[in-house]
Each structure stands twice: as structure tokens, then as C-alpha cells.
Short mmCIF file of C-alpha atoms in Angstrom, two decimals:
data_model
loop_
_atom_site.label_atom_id
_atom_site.label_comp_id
_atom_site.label_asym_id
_atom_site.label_seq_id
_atom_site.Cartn_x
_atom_site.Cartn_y
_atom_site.Cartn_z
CA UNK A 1 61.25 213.23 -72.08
CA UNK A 2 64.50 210.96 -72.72
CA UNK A 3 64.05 207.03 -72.09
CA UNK A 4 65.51 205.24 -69.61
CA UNK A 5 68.54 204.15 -69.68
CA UNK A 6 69.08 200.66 -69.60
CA UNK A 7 72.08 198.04 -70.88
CA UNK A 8 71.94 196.89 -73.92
CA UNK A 9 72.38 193.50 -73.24
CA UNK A 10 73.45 190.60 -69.95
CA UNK A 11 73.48 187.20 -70.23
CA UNK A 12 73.88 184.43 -67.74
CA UNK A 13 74.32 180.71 -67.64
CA UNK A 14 70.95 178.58 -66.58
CA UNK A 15 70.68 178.50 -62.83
CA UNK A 16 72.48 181.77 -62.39
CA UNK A 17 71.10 185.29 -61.48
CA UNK A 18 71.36 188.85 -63.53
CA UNK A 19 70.13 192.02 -62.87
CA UNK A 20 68.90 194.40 -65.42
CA UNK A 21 69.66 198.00 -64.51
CA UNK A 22 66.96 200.76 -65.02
CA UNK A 23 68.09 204.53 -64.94
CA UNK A 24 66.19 207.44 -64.85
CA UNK A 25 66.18 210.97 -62.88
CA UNK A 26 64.53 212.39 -60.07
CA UNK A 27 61.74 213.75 -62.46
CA UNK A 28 60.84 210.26 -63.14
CA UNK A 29 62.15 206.90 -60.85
CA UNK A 30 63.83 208.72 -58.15
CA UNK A 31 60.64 210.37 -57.50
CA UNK A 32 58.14 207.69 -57.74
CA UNK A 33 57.33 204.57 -56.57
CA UNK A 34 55.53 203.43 -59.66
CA UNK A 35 58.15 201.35 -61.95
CA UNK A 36 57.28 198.04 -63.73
CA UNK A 37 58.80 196.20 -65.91
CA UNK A 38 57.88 194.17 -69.10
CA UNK A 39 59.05 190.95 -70.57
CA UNK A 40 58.50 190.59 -74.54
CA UNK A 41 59.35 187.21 -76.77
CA UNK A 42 60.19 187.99 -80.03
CA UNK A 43 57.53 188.65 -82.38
CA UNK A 44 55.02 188.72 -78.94
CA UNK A 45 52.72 190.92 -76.90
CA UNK A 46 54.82 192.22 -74.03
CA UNK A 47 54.33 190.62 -70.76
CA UNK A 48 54.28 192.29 -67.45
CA UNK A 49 56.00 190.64 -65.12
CA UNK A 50 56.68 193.63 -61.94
CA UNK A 51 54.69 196.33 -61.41
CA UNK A 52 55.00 199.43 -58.52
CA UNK A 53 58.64 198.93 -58.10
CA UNK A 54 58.36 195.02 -56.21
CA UNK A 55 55.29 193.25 -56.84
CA UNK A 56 54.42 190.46 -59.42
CA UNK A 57 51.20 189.99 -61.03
CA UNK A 58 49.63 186.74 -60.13
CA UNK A 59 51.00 184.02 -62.35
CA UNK A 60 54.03 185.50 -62.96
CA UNK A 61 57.27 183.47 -61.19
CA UNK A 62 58.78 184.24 -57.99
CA UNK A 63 61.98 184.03 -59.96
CA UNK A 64 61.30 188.06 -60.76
CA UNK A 65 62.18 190.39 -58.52
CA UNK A 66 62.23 194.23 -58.47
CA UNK A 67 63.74 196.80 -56.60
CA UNK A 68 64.72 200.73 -56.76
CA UNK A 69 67.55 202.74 -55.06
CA UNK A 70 67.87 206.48 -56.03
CA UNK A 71 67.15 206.91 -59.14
CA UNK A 72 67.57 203.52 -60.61
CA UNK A 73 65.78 200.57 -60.70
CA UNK A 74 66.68 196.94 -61.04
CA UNK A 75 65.37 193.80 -62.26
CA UNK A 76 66.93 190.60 -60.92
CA UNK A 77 66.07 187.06 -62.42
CA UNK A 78 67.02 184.57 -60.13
CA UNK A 79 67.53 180.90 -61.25
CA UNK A 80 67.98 181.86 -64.69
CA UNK A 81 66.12 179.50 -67.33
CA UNK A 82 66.26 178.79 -71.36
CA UNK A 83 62.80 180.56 -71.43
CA UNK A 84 63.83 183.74 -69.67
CA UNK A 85 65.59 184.67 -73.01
CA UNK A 86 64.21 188.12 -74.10
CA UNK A 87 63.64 191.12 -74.09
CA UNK A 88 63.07 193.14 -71.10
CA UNK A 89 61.42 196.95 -70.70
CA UNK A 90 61.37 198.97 -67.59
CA UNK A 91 58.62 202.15 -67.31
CA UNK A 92 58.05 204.50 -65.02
CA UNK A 93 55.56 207.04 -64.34
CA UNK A 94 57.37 210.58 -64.97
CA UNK A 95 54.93 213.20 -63.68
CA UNK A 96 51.89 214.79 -65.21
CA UNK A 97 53.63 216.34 -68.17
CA UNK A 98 55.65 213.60 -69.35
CA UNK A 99 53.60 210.39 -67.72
CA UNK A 100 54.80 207.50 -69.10
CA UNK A 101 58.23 206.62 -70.21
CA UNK A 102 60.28 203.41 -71.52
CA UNK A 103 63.09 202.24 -70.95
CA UNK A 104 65.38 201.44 -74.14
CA UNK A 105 65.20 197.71 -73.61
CA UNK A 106 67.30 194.85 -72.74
CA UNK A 107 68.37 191.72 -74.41
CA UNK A 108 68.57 188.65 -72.16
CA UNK A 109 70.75 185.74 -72.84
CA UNK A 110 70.89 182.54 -71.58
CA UNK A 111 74.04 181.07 -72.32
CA UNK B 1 38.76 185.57 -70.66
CA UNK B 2 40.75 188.93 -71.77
CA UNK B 3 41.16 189.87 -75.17
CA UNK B 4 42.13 193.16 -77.03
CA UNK B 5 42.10 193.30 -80.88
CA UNK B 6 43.50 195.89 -83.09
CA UNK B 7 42.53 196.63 -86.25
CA UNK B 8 42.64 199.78 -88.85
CA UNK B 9 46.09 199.52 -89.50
CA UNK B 10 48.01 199.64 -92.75
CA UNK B 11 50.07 201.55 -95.26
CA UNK B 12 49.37 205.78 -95.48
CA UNK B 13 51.55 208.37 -97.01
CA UNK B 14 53.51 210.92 -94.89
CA UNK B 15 50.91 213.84 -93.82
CA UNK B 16 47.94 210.98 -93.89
CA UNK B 17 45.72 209.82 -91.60
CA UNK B 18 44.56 206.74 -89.89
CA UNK B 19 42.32 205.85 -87.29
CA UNK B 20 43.04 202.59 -85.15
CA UNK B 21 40.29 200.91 -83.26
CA UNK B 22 40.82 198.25 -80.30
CA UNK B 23 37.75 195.44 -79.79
CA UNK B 24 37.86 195.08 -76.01
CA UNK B 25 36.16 192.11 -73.89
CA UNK B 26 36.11 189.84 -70.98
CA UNK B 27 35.96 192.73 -68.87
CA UNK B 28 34.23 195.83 -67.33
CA UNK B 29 35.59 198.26 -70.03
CA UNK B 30 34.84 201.43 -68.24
CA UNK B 31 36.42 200.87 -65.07
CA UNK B 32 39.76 200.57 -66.46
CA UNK B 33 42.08 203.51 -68.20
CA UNK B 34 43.61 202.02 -71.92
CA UNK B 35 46.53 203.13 -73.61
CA UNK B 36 48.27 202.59 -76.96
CA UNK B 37 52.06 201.59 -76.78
CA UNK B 38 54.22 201.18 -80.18
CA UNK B 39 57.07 199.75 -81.20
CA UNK B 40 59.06 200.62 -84.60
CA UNK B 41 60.82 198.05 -86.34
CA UNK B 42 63.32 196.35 -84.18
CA UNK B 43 63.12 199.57 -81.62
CA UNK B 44 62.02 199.59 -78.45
CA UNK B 45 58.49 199.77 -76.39
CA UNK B 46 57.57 203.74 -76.72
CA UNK B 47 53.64 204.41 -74.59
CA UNK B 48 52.01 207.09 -77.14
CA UNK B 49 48.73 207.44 -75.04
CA UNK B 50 46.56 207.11 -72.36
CA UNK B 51 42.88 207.49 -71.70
CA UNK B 52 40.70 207.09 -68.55
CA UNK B 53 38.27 205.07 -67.81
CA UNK B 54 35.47 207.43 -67.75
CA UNK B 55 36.96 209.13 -70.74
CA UNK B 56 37.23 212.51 -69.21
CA UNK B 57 41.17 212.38 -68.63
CA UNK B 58 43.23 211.49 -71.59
CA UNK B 59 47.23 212.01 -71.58
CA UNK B 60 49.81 212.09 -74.69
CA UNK B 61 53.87 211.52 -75.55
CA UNK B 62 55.41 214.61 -76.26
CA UNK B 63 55.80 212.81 -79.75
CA UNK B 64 52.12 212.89 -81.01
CA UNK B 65 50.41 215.69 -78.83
CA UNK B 66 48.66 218.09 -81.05
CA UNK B 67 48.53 215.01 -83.97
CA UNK B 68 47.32 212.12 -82.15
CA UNK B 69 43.51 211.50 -80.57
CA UNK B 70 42.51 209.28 -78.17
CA UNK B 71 38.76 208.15 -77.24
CA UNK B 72 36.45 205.23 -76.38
CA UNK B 73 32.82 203.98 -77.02
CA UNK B 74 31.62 202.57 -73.90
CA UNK B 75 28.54 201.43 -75.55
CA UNK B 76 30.63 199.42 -78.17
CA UNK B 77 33.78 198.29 -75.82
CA UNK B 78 35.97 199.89 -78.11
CA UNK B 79 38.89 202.03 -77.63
CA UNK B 80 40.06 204.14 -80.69
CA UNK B 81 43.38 206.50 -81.87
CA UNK B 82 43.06 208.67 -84.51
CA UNK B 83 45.82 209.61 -86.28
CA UNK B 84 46.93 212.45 -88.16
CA UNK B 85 49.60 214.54 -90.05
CA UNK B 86 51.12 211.31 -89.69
CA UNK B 87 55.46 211.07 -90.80
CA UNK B 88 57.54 208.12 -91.57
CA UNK B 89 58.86 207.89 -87.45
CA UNK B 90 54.87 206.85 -86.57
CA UNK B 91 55.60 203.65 -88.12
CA UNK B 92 55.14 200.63 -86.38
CA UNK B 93 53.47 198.16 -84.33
CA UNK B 94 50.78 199.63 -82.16
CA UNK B 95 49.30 197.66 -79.60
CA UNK B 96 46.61 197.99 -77.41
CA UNK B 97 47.14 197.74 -73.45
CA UNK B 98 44.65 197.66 -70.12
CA UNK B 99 45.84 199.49 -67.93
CA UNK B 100 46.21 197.65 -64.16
CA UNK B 101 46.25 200.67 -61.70
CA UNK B 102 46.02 202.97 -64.65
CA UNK B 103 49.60 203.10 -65.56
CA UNK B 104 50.22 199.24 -65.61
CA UNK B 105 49.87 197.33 -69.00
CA UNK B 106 48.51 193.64 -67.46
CA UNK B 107 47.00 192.84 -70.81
CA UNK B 108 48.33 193.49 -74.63
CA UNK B 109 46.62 193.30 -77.71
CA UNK B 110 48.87 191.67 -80.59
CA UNK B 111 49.83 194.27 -82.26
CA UNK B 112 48.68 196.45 -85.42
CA UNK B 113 51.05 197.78 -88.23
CA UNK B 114 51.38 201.01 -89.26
CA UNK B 115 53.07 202.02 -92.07
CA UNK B 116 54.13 205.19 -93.00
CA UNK B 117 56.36 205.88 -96.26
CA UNK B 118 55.56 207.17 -99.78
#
């Protein structure tokens, strides 16, 4: 099962909004509503941050957002802030064969 | 209050084995699936496997299927990966994850390394 596919890297200025792309197939996102995403600080845990395409965990800012078109899935951080610098993992469920799969990761800068 | 702790980790030869053990607490261990998710160095999130939380259903990457084990000790809260025939592209930083939903990671351990090189 390949990863998906996402850009290496976007940056922004503080205050703007990015989107982080998420790619897959029809074997995996563009067959399931079950995508989430990850936030991870270097040298942290990962965080999750959006789970089942759209919905935050509690605690987690309303500055996250999630969405899915197709076979691709997006991340868009809205209001963009010094401590959204990271990295950023999308994962989506890929069947009972493959389950799980990762997206290659994104590096977030705030510029 | 949450917490996952890794421990077992550490330096094997290529072929070796290793078996990784996660302290779980803070919550109702059995009525949540746990999976292991690495990282190698400066590399990306990979999930290497999956296990119910009854213990009866347990999934793998294509990666470590055949080579990797999965299990849990509901009497001790502990979830467990044993690894073996192990080769230098196992190595890395394994963490331990709750699963929210099942396939959701909502909590992370901090990480174990695993070394693999002669």
C-alpha cells in the first residue's frame, strides 16, 4: 500500500490561511469517510487535531478544519500562528487488507 | 489522566528480536483497540499495527506481517509487540497510540527507539 501523497512543504505569513493537500485513491480516501489528520512538534508525540474527514477533538482549535473531495483530502489552518509550525500527517483507513495508511508528511512554515 | 509508556526498546542486530511493551492507564483498557505507529529517523509517521480491544481482531502493515506480533494483558493494562527477524528498515521510534473510534490515535505514548544495525 503506497502513502499518501502529500506536499512537501507550505508556508504562510501569521494571520493567513494554507491548506495542506492529502491524496490518495479510491481504494483508500475516495472511498471512505474516515481521514484524520495529525499535528507533530519536533522531537514530540503526534497530536491529533481532525478526525473522520471534519471533526476536531475537543480542545483542539477551531482554527483546523478538514475536508475531502474525490479522492483527496485537505487540511486548512485558518489564522495562521507562530505555534502552528510543524509537521502535519494525514491517514486514512484503506480497507481491510491494507487498513491504515500515512500520508508522507508536511512541513508547515510560518513565515 | 492518560498516559502510555513504552519501554523494551534498544539496539539488536539484523535477524534479532525484540519485544516492546506499552504501560497503559487512566483509562478502561479493554474497551479501546491500540496500535503501534513508527517513525524512522527524520521519515515520516508509518502505523505498523493494530489490535482490538477484546484482543480477538488484530491487523498488520504489509511491512511486518508474518514478522511482527501484536497482543495485550488485560489483567496488567499492557499492550505488547513482539518483534522478530528484525532488518535495519525496522529502525526507529515506535510509539504507542489509543485508538479513538478504533482507527483514531487521540493519545501517543513518547516514543521508544529501536535500533537495528550490526
Amino acid at each position: 500500500q503506497s502513502a499518501l501523497t502529500q506536499p512537501a512543504s507550505v508556508s504562510g505569513s501569521p494571520g493567513q490561511s494554507i491548506t495542506i493537500s492529502c491524496t490518495g485513491s479510491s481504494s483508500d480516501v475516495g472511498s471512505y469517510n474516515l481521514v484524520s489528520w495529525y499535528q507533530q512538534h519536533p522531537d514530540k508525540a503526534p497530536k491529533l487535531i481532525i478526525y473522520e474527514v471534519t471533526k476536531r477533538p475537543s480542545g483542539v482549535s477551531n482554527r483546523f478544519s478538514g475536508s475531502k473531495s474525490g479522492n483527496t483530502a485537505s487540511l486548512t489552518l485558518s489564522g495562521l500562528q507562530a505555534e502552528d509550525e510543524a509537521d502535519y500527517y494525514c491517514c486514512s483507513y484503506a480497507g481491510p487488507n491494507a487498513y491504515l495508511v500515512f500520508g508522507g508528511g508536511t512541513k508547515v512554515t510560518v513565515l | 489522566e492518560v498516559q502510555l509508556l513504552e519501554s523494551g526498546g534498544g539496539l539488536v542486530q539484523p535477524g534479532g528480536s525484540l519485544r516492546l511493551s506499552c504501560a497503559a492507564s487512566g483509562f478502561t483498557f479493554i474497551n479501546y483497540a491500540m496500535s503501534w505507529v513508527r517513525q524512522a529517523p527524520g521519515k515520516g509517521l508509518e502505523w505498523v499495527s493494530l489490535i482490538s480491544g477484546s484482543g480477538s481482531d488484530t491487523y498488520y502493515a504489509q511491512s511486518v506481517k508474518g514478522r511482527f506480533t501484536i497482543s495485550r494483558d488485560k489483567a496488567n493494562n499492557t499492550l505488547y509487540l513482539q518483534m522478530n527477524s528484525l532488518r535495519v528498515e525496522d529502525t526507529g521510534v515506535y510509539y504507542c497510540a489509543k485508538g479513538l473510534h478504533r482507527i483514531y490515535f487521540d493519545y501517543w505514548g513518547l516514543g521508544i527507539l529501536v535500533s537495528v544495525s550490526s
